[in-house]
mmCIF file of C-alpha atoms and ligand atoms in Angstrom:
data_model
loop_
_atom_site.group_PDB
_atom_site.id
_atom_site.type_symbol
_atom_site.label_atom_id
_atom_site.label_comp_id
_atom_site.label_asym_id
_atom_site.label_seq_id
_atom_site.Cartn_x
_atom_site.Cartn_y
_atom_site.Cartn_z
ATOM 1 C CA MET A 101 0.101 -0.107 0.291
ATOM 2 C CA SER A 102 1.776 3.241 -0.820
ATOM 3 C CA THR A 103 1.718 6.332 1.348
ATOM 4 C CA PRO A 104 1.333 9.002 -1.053
ATOM 5 C CA HIS A 105 1.956 11.549 1.016
ATOM 6 C CA SER A 106 4.682 10.770 3.457
ATOM 7 C CA THR A 107 7.902 12.860 3.193
ATOM 8 C CA PRO A 108 10.448 12.267 1.726
ATOM 9 C CA LEU A 109 9.030 10.209 -1.320
ATOM 10 C CA GLY A 110 11.716 7.561 -1.648
ATOM 11 C CA VAL A 111 12.389 6.944 -5.688
ATOM 12 C CA ALA A 112 13.845 3.902 -7.018
ATOM 13 C CA VAL A 113 14.874 4.201 -10.867
ATOM 14 C CA ILE A 114 15.150 0.934 -12.656
ATOM 15 C CA GLY A 115 17.783 1.442 -15.398
ATOM 16 C CA TYR A 116 20.885 3.097 -15.704
ATOM 17 C CA ALA A 117 21.660 3.990 -18.947
ATOM 18 C CA PHE A 118 20.982 7.574 -20.735
ATOM 19 C CA MET A 119 17.536 7.287 -19.714
ATOM 20 C CA GLY A 120 18.733 6.285 -15.810
ATOM 21 C CA LYS A 121 21.245 8.876 -16.184
ATOM 22 C CA ALA A 122 18.029 11.317 -17.201
ATOM 23 C CA HIS A 123 16.019 10.593 -15.024
ATOM 24 C CA SER A 124 18.533 10.732 -11.799
ATOM 25 C CA ALA A 125 20.057 14.442 -12.831
ATOM 26 C CA ALA A 126 16.162 14.756 -12.418
ATOM 27 C CA TRP A 127 15.963 13.947 -9.255
ATOM 28 C CA ARG A 128 18.214 15.738 -8.461
ATOM 29 C CA ASN A 129 17.471 18.767 -9.091
ATOM 30 C CA VAL A 130 13.531 18.529 -9.142
ATOM 31 C CA SER A 131 13.070 19.769 -5.009
ATOM 32 C CA ALA A 132 15.892 22.149 -5.218
ATOM 33 C CA TYR A 133 13.707 24.012 -8.087
ATOM 34 C CA PHE A 134 10.288 23.730 -7.991
ATOM 35 C CA ASP A 135 7.873 23.906 -5.150
ATOM 36 C CA VAL A 136 7.126 20.097 -4.465
ATOM 37 C CA PRO A 137 7.036 17.088 -2.116
ATOM 38 C CA GLU A 138 11.266 16.167 -0.749
ATOM 39 C CA VAL A 139 12.072 13.400 -2.662
ATOM 40 C CA GLU A 140 14.814 10.921 -1.895
ATOM 41 C CA GLN A 141 17.415 9.212 -4.686
ATOM 42 C CA THR A 142 16.475 5.320 -2.706
ATOM 43 C CA VAL A 143 17.824 3.475 -4.829
ATOM 44 C CA LEU A 144 19.517 3.176 -8.319
ATOM 45 C CA VAL A 145 18.830 -0.955 -9.759
ATOM 46 C CA GLY A 146 20.505 -2.554 -12.401
ATOM 47 C CA ARG A 147 21.266 -5.924 -14.035
ATOM 48 C CA ASP A 148 25.746 -5.614 -13.537
ATOM 49 C CA ALA A 149 25.853 -5.283 -9.873
ATOM 50 C CA GLU A 150 29.400 -3.264 -10.507
ATOM 51 C CA LYS A 151 28.179 -1.285 -13.216
ATOM 52 C CA VAL A 152 24.709 -0.190 -11.391
ATOM 53 C CA ALA A 153 26.968 0.847 -8.434
ATOM 54 C CA ALA A 154 29.287 3.079 -9.699
ATOM 55 C CA ALA A 155 26.461 4.158 -11.847
ATOM 56 C CA ALA A 156 24.636 5.165 -8.084
ATOM 57 C CA GLN A 157 27.424 6.281 -6.620
ATOM 58 C CA LYS A 158 27.958 9.097 -9.629
ATOM 59 C CA PHE A 159 24.297 10.025 -9.763
ATOM 60 C CA GLY A 160 23.890 10.914 -6.299
ATOM 61 C CA TRP A 161 21.929 7.807 -5.304
ATOM 62 C CA LYS A 162 21.842 6.338 -1.709
ATOM 63 C CA GLU A 163 21.894 1.966 -2.669
ATOM 64 C CA SER A 164 22.102 0.215 -5.723
ATOM 65 C CA GLY A 165 20.493 -3.196 -6.282
ATOM 66 C CA THR A 166 19.971 -5.726 -8.838
ATOM 67 C CA ASP A 167 16.769 -7.342 -7.853
ATOM 68 C CA TRP A 168 13.668 -5.027 -8.759
ATOM 69 C CA ARG A 169 11.366 -7.013 -7.153
ATOM 70 C CA ALA A 170 13.377 -7.046 -3.921
ATOM 71 C CA VAL A 171 13.140 -3.080 -4.150
ATOM 72 C CA LEU A 172 8.996 -2.871 -3.981
ATOM 73 C CA GLU A 173 8.909 -4.982 -1.391
ATOM 74 C CA ARG A 174 10.403 -2.230 0.508
ATOM 75 C CA ASP A 175 8.708 0.736 2.509
ATOM 76 C CA ASP A 176 10.757 3.278 1.920
ATOM 77 C CA VAL A 177 9.909 3.094 -2.097
ATOM 78 C CA HIS A 178 7.278 4.778 -3.020
ATOM 79 C CA ILE A 179 7.924 5.914 -6.469
ATOM 80 C CA VAL A 180 9.162 3.525 -8.945
ATOM 81 C CA ASP A 181 10.472 4.902 -12.187
ATOM 82 C CA VAL A 182 11.172 2.386 -15.224
ATOM 83 C CA CYS A 183 13.863 3.315 -17.634
ATOM 84 C CA THR A 184 14.072 -0.130 -18.926
ATOM 85 C CA PRO A 185 14.293 -1.073 -22.787
ATOM 86 C CA GLY A 186 10.780 -2.097 -23.425
ATOM 87 C CA ILE A 187 10.739 -5.401 -22.575
ATOM 88 C CA LEU A 188 10.051 -5.298 -19.125
ATOM 89 C CA HIS A 189 8.146 -2.125 -19.018
ATOM 90 C CA HIS A 190 5.341 -4.684 -18.912
ATOM 91 C CA GLU A 191 6.089 -6.619 -16.098
ATOM 92 C CA ILE A 192 7.336 -3.971 -13.780
ATOM 93 C CA VAL A 193 4.814 -1.566 -13.800
ATOM 94 C CA LEU A 194 2.335 -4.105 -13.304
ATOM 95 C CA ALA A 195 4.182 -5.658 -10.456
ATOM 96 C CA ALA A 196 5.223 -1.774 -9.019
ATOM 97 C CA LEU A 197 1.588 -0.985 -9.353
ATOM 98 C CA ALA A 198 -0.046 -4.510 -7.681
ATOM 99 C CA ALA A 199 2.949 -2.826 -4.700
ATOM 100 C CA GLY A 200 1.281 -0.172 -3.915
ATOM 101 C CA LYS A 201 3.530 1.893 -5.764
ATOM 102 C CA HIS A 202 3.472 5.517 -7.828
ATOM 103 C CA VAL A 203 5.215 4.512 -11.023
ATOM 104 C CA ILE A 204 6.425 6.530 -13.827
ATOM 105 C CA VAL A 205 7.592 4.816 -16.991
ATOM 106 C CA GLU A 206 9.559 5.335 -19.981
ATOM 107 C CA LYS A 207 7.732 6.103 -23.615
ATOM 108 C CA PRO A 208 6.027 4.138 -25.071
ATOM 109 C CA LEU A 209 4.733 2.449 -22.462
ATOM 110 C CA ALA A 210 4.460 -1.233 -23.985
ATOM 111 C CA ASN A 211 5.696 -3.568 -26.563
ATOM 112 C CA THR A 212 2.270 -3.804 -27.764
ATOM 113 C CA VAL A 213 -1.208 -2.336 -27.260
ATOM 114 C CA ALA A 214 -2.060 -6.043 -25.095
ATOM 115 C CA GLU A 215 0.042 -4.807 -23.228
ATOM 116 C CA ALA A 216 -0.766 -1.107 -22.946
ATOM 117 C CA GLN A 217 -4.120 -1.719 -22.519
ATOM 118 C CA GLU A 218 -3.246 -3.899 -19.457
ATOM 119 C CA MET A 219 -1.700 -1.583 -18.192
ATOM 120 C CA SER A 220 -3.605 1.134 -18.473
ATOM 121 C CA ASP A 221 -6.434 -1.432 -16.951
ATOM 122 C CA ALA A 222 -4.232 -1.687 -13.518
ATOM 123 C CA PHE A 223 -3.733 2.036 -13.746
ATOM 124 C CA GLU A 224 -7.411 2.489 -13.360
ATOM 125 C CA ALA A 225 -7.997 -0.117 -10.151
ATOM 126 C CA ALA A 226 -4.368 1.209 -8.861
ATOM 127 C CA ARG A 227 -5.304 5.238 -8.796
ATOM 128 C CA THR A 228 -8.715 4.941 -6.528
ATOM 129 C CA ASN A 229 -5.674 3.710 -4.200
ATOM 130 C CA GLY A 230 -4.503 6.930 -4.644
ATOM 131 C CA GLN A 231 -1.897 5.895 -6.076
ATOM 132 C CA HIS A 232 0.087 7.982 -9.443
ATOM 133 C CA ALA A 233 1.685 6.992 -12.582
ATOM 134 C CA ILE A 234 2.654 8.360 -15.925
ATOM 135 C CA VAL A 235 4.140 7.686 -19.421
ATOM 136 C CA ASN A 236 7.398 9.907 -19.755
ATOM 137 C CA PHE A 237 6.391 11.700 -22.778
ATOM 138 C CA ASN A 238 8.889 14.538 -21.212
ATOM 139 C CA TYR A 239 8.380 17.092 -24.843
ATOM 140 C CA ARG A 240 5.346 17.807 -23.778
ATOM 141 C CA ARG A 241 7.390 20.007 -20.458
ATOM 142 C CA VAL A 242 9.514 21.876 -22.918
ATOM 143 C CA PRO A 243 8.239 25.463 -21.826
ATOM 144 C CA ALA A 244 7.735 26.230 -25.464
ATOM 145 C CA LEU A 245 5.722 23.537 -26.203
ATOM 146 C CA ALA A 246 3.685 23.979 -23.037
ATOM 147 C CA VAL A 247 2.797 27.946 -24.185
ATOM 148 C CA ALA A 248 1.798 25.702 -27.554
ATOM 149 C CA LYS A 249 -0.285 24.032 -25.830
ATOM 150 C CA ARG A 250 -1.879 27.215 -24.204
ATOM 151 C CA LEU A 251 -1.809 29.505 -27.406
ATOM 152 C CA VAL A 252 -4.030 26.104 -28.936
ATOM 153 C CA ASP A 253 -6.392 25.964 -25.592
ATOM 154 C CA GLU A 254 -7.347 29.236 -26.198
ATOM 155 C CA GLY A 255 -8.515 29.048 -29.385
ATOM 156 C CA ARG A 256 -5.508 31.503 -30.304
ATOM 157 C CA LEU A 257 -5.270 28.762 -33.890
ATOM 158 C CA GLY A 258 -9.068 28.393 -34.597
ATOM 159 C CA ALA A 259 -9.877 25.470 -35.524
ATOM 160 C CA ILE A 260 -6.489 23.195 -36.580
ATOM 161 C CA ARG A 261 -6.290 22.464 -40.631
ATOM 162 C CA HIS A 262 -2.803 21.240 -40.640
ATOM 163 C CA VAL A 263 0.378 19.119 -38.164
ATOM 164 C CA ARG A 264 3.276 18.282 -39.842
ATOM 165 C CA ILE A 265 5.699 16.640 -37.322
ATOM 166 C CA SER A 266 9.122 15.360 -37.775
ATOM 167 C CA TYR A 267 11.389 13.684 -35.603
ATOM 168 C CA LEU A 268 14.638 12.620 -37.156
ATOM 169 C CA GLN A 269 18.199 11.177 -35.836
ATOM 170 C CA ASP A 270 20.976 10.226 -37.876
ATOM 171 C CA TRP A 271 22.116 7.411 -35.191
ATOM 172 C CA LEU A 272 21.427 4.575 -37.582
ATOM 173 C CA SER A 273 22.641 5.978 -40.983
ATOM 174 C CA ASP A 274 25.519 4.356 -41.030
ATOM 175 C CA PRO A 275 25.449 0.257 -41.494
ATOM 176 C CA ALA A 276 28.543 -0.426 -39.303
ATOM 177 C CA SER A 277 26.069 1.381 -36.692
ATOM 178 C CA PRO A 278 26.402 -2.115 -34.368
ATOM 179 C CA MET A 279 23.271 -3.960 -32.853
ATOM 180 C CA THR A 280 21.574 -2.510 -29.948
ATOM 181 C CA TRP A 281 18.345 -3.609 -28.547
ATOM 182 C CA ARG A 282 16.566 -0.892 -29.851
ATOM 183 C CA LEU A 283 16.894 -3.014 -32.978
ATOM 184 C CA ARG A 284 15.193 -6.054 -31.512
ATOM 185 C CA ARG A 285 11.808 -6.338 -31.525
ATOM 186 C CA GLU A 286 11.053 -8.478 -28.955
ATOM 187 C CA GLN A 287 12.950 -5.952 -26.816
ATOM 188 C CA ALA A 288 11.959 -2.731 -28.600
ATOM 189 C CA GLY A 289 8.858 -3.723 -29.664
ATOM 190 C CA SER A 290 9.712 -1.728 -32.921
ATOM 191 C CA GLY A 291 12.122 0.835 -34.261
ATOM 192 C CA ALA A 292 11.547 4.361 -35.017
ATOM 193 C CA LEU A 293 7.942 4.198 -34.673
ATOM 194 C CA GLY A 294 7.831 3.344 -31.215
ATOM 195 C CA ASP A 295 11.091 5.467 -30.030
ATOM 196 C CA LEU A 296 10.167 8.355 -31.995
ATOM 197 C CA GLY A 297 7.002 8.250 -33.007
ATOM 198 C CA SER A 298 5.567 7.684 -29.505
ATOM 199 C CA HIS A 299 6.490 11.569 -28.858
ATOM 200 C CA ALA A 300 5.673 12.862 -32.253
ATOM 201 C CA VAL A 301 2.389 11.277 -31.564
ATOM 202 C CA ASP A 302 2.216 11.885 -28.222
ATOM 203 C CA LEU A 303 2.552 15.744 -28.862
ATOM 204 C CA VAL A 304 -0.258 16.007 -31.915
ATOM 205 C CA LEU A 305 -2.633 14.626 -29.455
ATOM 206 C CA HIS A 306 -1.603 16.667 -26.536
ATOM 207 C CA LEU A 307 -1.350 19.940 -28.199
ATOM 208 C CA THR A 308 -4.490 19.716 -30.616
ATOM 209 C CA GLY A 309 -6.819 18.035 -28.233
ATOM 210 C CA GLU A 310 -7.832 16.095 -30.644
ATOM 211 C CA ARG A 311 -8.097 12.025 -31.187
ATOM 212 C CA ILE A 312 -7.189 10.544 -34.253
ATOM 213 C CA ASP A 313 -9.743 8.653 -35.942
ATOM 214 C CA SER A 314 -8.143 7.178 -39.270
ATOM 215 C CA LEU A 315 -4.173 6.944 -40.739
ATOM 216 C CA THR A 316 -2.567 5.502 -43.546
ATOM 217 C CA GLY A 317 0.720 4.934 -42.918
ATOM 218 C CA GLY A 318 4.480 2.687 -43.340
ATOM 219 C CA VAL A 319 7.823 1.545 -42.290
ATOM 220 C CA HIS A 320 10.840 1.152 -43.841
ATOM 221 C CA THR A 321 14.013 -0.953 -43.034
ATOM 222 C CA PHE A 322 17.003 0.518 -45.056
ATOM 223 C CA VAL A 323 19.757 -1.752 -43.479
ATOM 224 C CA SER A 324 18.430 -4.963 -42.130
ATOM 225 C CA GLN A 325 21.835 -6.531 -40.878
ATOM 226 C CA ARG A 326 24.228 -5.016 -38.255
ATOM 227 C CA PRO A 327 27.306 -6.132 -36.965
ATOM 228 C CA THR A 328 27.184 -7.501 -33.263
ATOM 229 C CA THR A 329 29.816 -7.007 -30.558
ATOM 230 C CA ASP A 330 31.328 -10.241 -31.910
ATOM 231 C CA GLY A 331 31.532 -9.302 -35.603
ATOM 232 C CA ALA A 332 28.546 -11.423 -36.613
ATOM 233 C CA LEU A 333 25.972 -10.186 -38.308
ATOM 234 C CA GLU A 334 22.422 -10.369 -36.735
ATOM 235 C CA ALA A 335 18.461 -9.120 -38.694
ATOM 236 C CA VAL A 336 17.498 -6.058 -37.734
ATOM 237 C CA THR A 337 13.724 -6.696 -37.082
ATOM 238 C CA VAL A 338 12.408 -3.250 -36.477
ATOM 239 C CA ASP A 339 11.839 -0.061 -38.570
ATOM 240 C CA ASP A 340 14.646 2.300 -39.696
ATOM 241 C CA ALA A 341 11.447 4.809 -40.470
ATOM 242 C CA ALA A 342 8.333 5.382 -40.795
ATOM 243 C CA TRP A 343 5.330 7.624 -41.675
ATOM 244 C CA ALA A 344 1.533 8.525 -41.686
ATOM 245 C CA THR A 345 -0.851 11.133 -42.841
ATOM 246 C CA ALA A 346 -3.679 10.812 -40.031
ATOM 247 C CA ARG A 347 -7.361 12.489 -39.809
ATOM 248 C CA LEU A 348 -8.290 14.247 -36.488
ATOM 249 C CA SER A 349 -11.545 13.956 -34.871
ATOM 250 C CA GLY A 350 -11.475 17.805 -35.973
ATOM 251 C CA GLY A 351 -10.764 17.343 -39.640
ATOM 252 C CA GLY A 352 -7.474 18.608 -39.812
ATOM 253 C CA ILE A 353 -4.593 16.757 -41.441
ATOM 254 C CA VAL A 354 -1.631 15.234 -40.175
ATOM 255 C CA GLN A 355 1.896 14.465 -42.023
ATOM 256 C CA LEU A 356 4.452 12.842 -39.474
ATOM 257 C CA GLU A 357 7.395 10.851 -40.500
ATOM 258 C CA VAL A 358 10.009 10.397 -37.809
ATOM 259 C CA SER A 359 13.694 8.055 -38.547
ATOM 260 C CA ARG A 360 17.168 7.268 -36.999
ATOM 261 C CA ALA A 361 18.345 7.303 -40.450
ATOM 262 C CA ALA A 362 17.998 10.855 -41.334
ATOM 263 C CA LEU A 363 22.045 12.060 -42.036
ATOM 264 C CA GLY A 364 23.062 15.223 -40.440
ATOM 265 C CA LYS A 365 20.134 15.863 -37.762
ATOM 266 C CA LYS A 366 21.115 14.545 -34.397
ATOM 267 C CA ASN A 367 17.927 14.717 -32.283
ATOM 268 C CA GLY A 368 15.580 16.900 -34.603
ATOM 269 C CA LEU A 369 12.052 17.326 -33.714
ATOM 270 C CA ALA A 370 10.075 20.131 -35.814
ATOM 271 C CA LEU A 371 6.393 20.543 -35.382
ATOM 272 C CA GLU A 372 4.436 22.899 -37.152
ATOM 273 C CA ILE A 373 0.681 23.761 -36.934
ATOM 274 C CA TYR A 374 -2.051 25.588 -38.778
ATOM 275 C CA GLY A 375 -5.125 26.798 -38.318
ATOM 276 C CA GLU A 376 -7.745 28.987 -39.266
ATOM 277 C CA LEU A 377 -6.867 31.987 -37.363
ATOM 278 C CA GLY A 378 -3.339 31.164 -36.152
ATOM 279 C CA SER A 379 0.087 28.923 -36.669
ATOM 280 C CA LEU A 380 2.792 27.769 -34.358
ATOM 281 C CA SER A 381 6.390 26.118 -35.178
ATOM 282 C CA PHE A 382 8.700 24.749 -32.957
ATOM 283 C CA ASP A 383 11.959 23.706 -33.237
ATOM 284 C CA LEU A 384 13.987 21.744 -30.828
ATOM 285 C CA GLU A 385 17.626 22.774 -32.160
ATOM 286 C CA ASN A 386 15.729 26.041 -30.717
ATOM 287 C CA LEU A 387 13.873 24.820 -27.413
ATOM 288 C CA ASN A 388 13.808 28.083 -25.947
ATOM 289 C CA GLU A 389 11.704 29.922 -29.048
ATOM 290 C CA LEU A 390 8.199 29.420 -30.230
ATOM 291 C CA HIS A 391 6.839 31.194 -33.618
ATOM 292 C CA PHE A 392 2.962 32.326 -33.788
ATOM 293 C CA PHE A 393 1.025 33.765 -37.046
ATOM 294 C CA ASP A 394 -1.596 35.655 -35.506
ATOM 295 C CA SER A 395 -4.043 36.430 -37.960
ATOM 296 C CA ARG A 396 -5.508 39.029 -36.195
ATOM 297 C CA ASP A 397 -2.463 41.397 -35.850
ATOM 298 C CA ALA A 398 -3.017 44.575 -38.419
ATOM 299 C CA ALA A 399 -2.781 44.381 -41.474
ATOM 300 C CA GLY A 400 0.971 44.955 -42.994
ATOM 301 C CA GLU A 401 2.368 43.962 -39.717
ATOM 302 C CA GLN A 402 1.856 40.417 -39.558
ATOM 303 C CA GLY A 403 4.047 37.937 -40.040
ATOM 304 C CA PHE A 404 5.342 34.800 -37.282
ATOM 305 C CA ARG A 405 6.644 36.668 -34.228
ATOM 306 C CA ARG A 406 9.370 35.187 -32.443
ATOM 307 C CA ILE A 407 8.574 34.527 -29.128
ATOM 308 C CA LEU A 408 11.899 34.168 -26.445
ATOM 309 C CA VAL A 409 9.622 31.351 -23.922
ATOM 310 C CA THR A 410 12.256 32.402 -20.594
ATOM 311 C CA GLU A 411 10.011 34.863 -18.709
ATOM 312 C CA ALA A 412 8.087 34.050 -15.502
ATOM 313 C CA GLY A 413 4.614 34.458 -16.540
ATOM 314 C CA HIS A 414 5.698 31.091 -19.232
ATOM 315 C CA PRO A 415 4.925 27.204 -18.016
ATOM 316 C CA TYR A 416 8.478 26.141 -15.488
ATOM 317 C CA VAL A 417 11.361 28.825 -16.428
ATOM 318 C CA GLY A 418 10.489 31.241 -13.382
ATOM 319 C CA ASN A 419 11.365 27.753 -11.627
ATOM 320 C CA TRP A 420 14.866 28.076 -13.460
ATOM 321 C CA TRP A 421 16.750 31.418 -14.169
ATOM 322 C CA PRO A 422 15.653 35.504 -14.372
ATOM 323 C CA ASP A 423 13.298 36.090 -17.479
ATOM 324 C CA GLY A 424 15.276 36.066 -20.384
ATOM 325 C CA HIS A 425 17.886 33.183 -18.924
ATOM 326 C CA ILE A 426 17.450 30.328 -21.112
ATOM 327 C CA ILE A 427 16.793 26.759 -19.808
ATOM 328 C CA GLY A 428 20.372 25.254 -20.766
ATOM 329 C CA TRP A 429 22.264 28.415 -19.010
ATOM 330 C CA GLU A 430 22.698 26.296 -16.409
ATOM 331 C CA HIS A 431 24.513 23.382 -18.034
ATOM 332 C CA THR A 432 27.824 26.179 -18.216
ATOM 333 C CA PHE A 433 27.895 26.343 -14.546
ATOM 334 C CA VAL A 434 27.914 22.376 -14.632
ATOM 335 C CA HIS A 435 30.570 22.528 -17.172
ATOM 336 C CA GLN A 436 32.452 25.198 -15.666
ATOM 337 C CA PHE A 437 32.953 23.227 -12.421
ATOM 338 C CA ALA A 438 33.542 20.343 -14.282
ATOM 339 C CA GLU A 439 36.836 21.874 -15.763
ATOM 340 C CA PHE A 440 37.902 23.039 -12.649
ATOM 341 C CA LEU A 441 37.589 19.509 -11.197
ATOM 342 C CA THR A 442 39.700 18.179 -14.103
ATOM 343 C CA SER A 443 42.159 21.092 -13.546
ATOM 344 C CA ILE A 444 42.795 20.123 -10.157
ATOM 345 C CA ARG A 445 42.745 16.223 -10.670
ATOM 346 C CA ASP A 446 45.235 16.525 -13.541
ATOM 347 C CA GLY A 447 47.414 19.128 -12.004
ATOM 348 C CA THR A 448 46.753 22.120 -14.823
ATOM 349 C CA GLU A 449 46.345 25.436 -14.214
ATOM 350 C CA SER A 450 42.513 26.157 -14.140
ATOM 351 C CA GLN A 451 41.139 29.056 -16.178
ATOM 352 C CA PRO A 452 39.583 31.245 -16.726
ATOM 353 C CA SER A 453 42.492 32.738 -14.564
ATOM 354 C CA LEU A 454 42.433 35.363 -11.740
ATOM 355 C CA ALA A 455 44.457 36.683 -14.399
ATOM 356 C CA ASP A 456 41.686 36.847 -16.511
ATOM 357 C CA GLY A 457 39.992 38.656 -14.137
ATOM 358 C CA LEU A 458 42.733 41.258 -13.646
ATOM 359 C CA ARG A 459 43.133 41.688 -17.395
ATOM 360 C CA VAL A 460 39.514 42.174 -17.635
ATOM 361 C CA GLN A 461 39.204 44.136 -14.688
ATOM 362 C CA ARG A 462 41.846 46.638 -15.860
ATOM 363 C CA ALA A 463 39.561 46.832 -18.819
ATOM 364 C CA LEU A 464 37.056 48.058 -16.974
ATOM 365 C CA ALA A 465 38.628 50.499 -14.643
ATOM 366 C CA ALA A 466 39.964 51.876 -18.379
ATOM 367 C CA VAL A 467 36.119 52.217 -19.868
ATOM 368 C CA GLU A 468 36.167 54.889 -16.410
ATOM 369 C CA ARG A 469 39.153 56.476 -16.680
ATOM 370 C CA SER A 470 38.068 57.093 -20.232
ATOM 371 C CA ALA A 471 35.153 58.513 -19.614
ATOM 372 C CA ALA A 472 36.425 60.613 -16.469
ATOM 373 C CA ALA A 473 38.823 61.541 -19.263
ATOM 374 C CA GLY A 474 35.630 63.011 -21.520
ATOM 375 C CA GLY A 475 36.128 59.778 -23.725
ATOM 376 C CA SER A 476 39.958 60.185 -24.537
ATOM 377 C CA SER A 477 41.898 57.344 -25.246
ATOM 378 C CA VAL A 478 43.755 55.460 -22.602
ATOM 379 C CA THR A 479 46.080 53.356 -21.922
ATOM 380 C CA LEU A 480 45.767 50.053 -20.663
HETATM 381 C C1 SOE B 282 17.131 7.061 -29.031
HETATM 382 O O1 SOE B 282 16.366 7.413 -29.908
HETATM 383 C C2 SOE B 282 16.305 8.303 -27.967
HETATM 384 O O2 SOE B 282 17.037 8.572 -26.646
HETATM 385 C C3 SOE B 282 14.925 8.404 -27.084
HETATM 386 O O3 SOE B 282 14.771 6.793 -27.126
HETATM 387 C C4 SOE B 282 14.355 9.418 -26.996
HETATM 388 O O4 SOE B 282 13.111 9.393 -25.782
HETATM 389 C C5 SOE B 282 14.366 11.221 -27.058
HETATM 390 O O5 SOE B 282 13.767 12.267 -26.616
HETATM 391 C C6 SOE B 282 15.564 11.282 -27.858
HETATM 392 O O6 SOE B 282 16.421 9.862 -28.317
#
């Protein structure tokens, strides 16, 4: 039985690779920046005892473990956060819900519709117990996309006519890129379709607030075999790319395209929504910006305006930095400290040095001296 309001809420993350790392950073920061119940990074779980212990220490977890079932029995774990390959989502989520835990699960929810249905049904029962569960469609929480949602909900776009969304990556462009669990149907469920298409479909449904009533679509695999670690070739059993043309319940048309073989695109999520009254466009490569066209602007002054979504009134960003300080700004501090700690470890000179600070100071003082001298030239 969960204890939803006891604090701190103990968290267990299952999986310590890319998503485990990203979720760890989020758990580490969330209570420091947002007014939310206190959380505790109780335990990080993975299959390899040594590797998960090292990751736990690095990412700030109190403990590590290799047995997710044992973790579900603990009273000090209230939230179970599933960052495993898709093949384990169904089993772990059902068990976590049965154990009374709140659940976060990475996208896509499951490898099959049947699994997803069972998980969703299990949650319907668990919610009466006060439990909570989410699928981590994290792009909904990009501030610019939250503003997009607000504009659509306020009717600023009017009826939606077109949605164009593409999510393109290129890490599978090279046929020599090795086999991974993401390329095995039994482990991942599907390829770019589930991995990237799940985000794209969720954004379309979330932002428009409509249903997809019908669609035509396709999938394609460009490279059908890939090298394994021992040099053999293994068949790729998922798609490299997928696409669909869909009709929304309100009559709009959706064009959706996802690929992990779009050379040059590293993590390109682009979205355009065209409505009867206004239009929006967004590109994750410029995630602090939203472009908005309002047909009610004065004639002769119309055009897409760039909204820099960094102000206190915008969703989420006020909890980070003052107006105008983009998200991503905080990473420069981490980078600075990483350089500093590296130089301490390596015995190299730390920079920017105090001498650099002095140079700057001299230049500033020279400006004042020049100003005092009526703008005449001064030497440093
Ligand atoms: C890999 O393609 C991946 O990490 C996805 O699994 C994530 O959901 C996406 O946000 C970034 O790319």
